[in-house]
Amino acid sequence: QAYPNPFNPTTTLSFAIPVESDVHLSVYNMQGREVSTLIDGNMDAGYHTLTWNAKDVPSGMYLVKVQAGNNVETQKLMLLK
């Protein structure tokens, strides 16, 4: 989950991991290009939050993708500047 959404220029991303696993959390533009990698490594099970500061990317729609083990989730984000 992202809050707030739409946002300018920061949003807080929250997610839960059921078991310790390798986590990859990235943000993509609508053309499928990765614009930011926020997490790439092993994380403990539990609830986690982080903040994405999008000051260096243009306004528009983005996809945040969280991959933990075999689980993958995506969410749309709207950046309004």
XYZ file of C-alpha atoms in Angstrom:
81
model
C 0.000 0.000 0.000
C 1.098 3.535 -0.736
C -0.005 6.605 1.200
C -0.671 9.224 0.058
C -1.603 8.304 -3.490
C -1.630 10.591 -5.539
C 1.504 12.122 -4.011
C 4.005 14.963 -4.387
C 6.950 14.193 -4.155
C 7.075 11.525 -1.401
C 4.891 8.525 -0.602
C 5.152 5.866 2.079
C 5.067 2.257 0.926
C 3.940 -0.447 3.384
C 4.149 -4.185 2.858
C 4.225 -7.436 4.810
C 6.459 -10.467 4.338
C 5.150 -13.760 5.792
C 8.590 -15.416 6.047
C 12.205 -14.258 5.753
C 13.012 -13.995 2.056
C 14.845 -12.107 -0.653
C 12.894 -8.958 -1.482
C 13.091 -6.796 -4.578
C 11.016 -3.597 -4.565
C 11.215 -1.408 -7.660
C 9.313 1.431 -9.295
C 8.588 1.383 -13.037
C 7.243 3.987 -15.433
C 4.367 3.143 -17.753
C 6.807 2.205 -20.533
C 8.116 -0.598 -18.305
C 11.451 1.054 -17.514
C 12.726 0.737 -13.956
C 13.130 4.224 -12.477
C 14.126 3.269 -8.927
C 15.178 0.197 -6.937
C 14.227 0.717 -3.300
C 15.027 -2.730 -1.854
C 17.171 -5.555 -3.179
C 18.153 -8.034 -0.493
C 17.129 -10.363 2.305
C 14.508 -9.126 4.788
C 12.994 -10.550 7.955
C 9.347 -11.566 8.134
C 6.948 -8.865 9.308
C 5.589 -5.458 8.385
C 7.882 -2.964 6.690
C 7.557 0.650 5.543
C 9.759 2.908 3.473
C 9.487 6.270 1.786
C 10.008 6.901 -1.925
C 11.108 10.424 -2.796
C 10.234 10.964 -6.469
C 11.707 14.458 -6.794
C 13.921 13.368 -9.710
C 11.220 11.796 -11.888
C 8.500 13.529 -13.920
C 4.803 13.628 -13.025
C 2.798 10.642 -14.167
C 1.660 7.136 -13.401
C 4.098 4.596 -11.954
C 3.957 0.951 -10.912
C 5.575 -0.255 -7.707
C 6.402 -3.965 -7.729
C 7.276 -5.987 -4.630
C 8.720 -9.436 -5.172
C 9.282 -11.577 -2.049
C 10.177 -15.184 -2.765
C 7.494 -16.470 -5.161
C 5.012 -13.710 -4.290
C 4.682 -10.662 -6.531
C 2.404 -7.668 -5.992
C 2.046 -4.428 -7.927
C 0.304 -1.138 -7.276
C -0.250 1.972 -9.368
C 1.036 5.302 -8.048
C 0.220 8.778 -9.342
C 2.876 11.475 -8.984
C 1.496 15.008 -9.305
C 3.971 17.896 -9.298
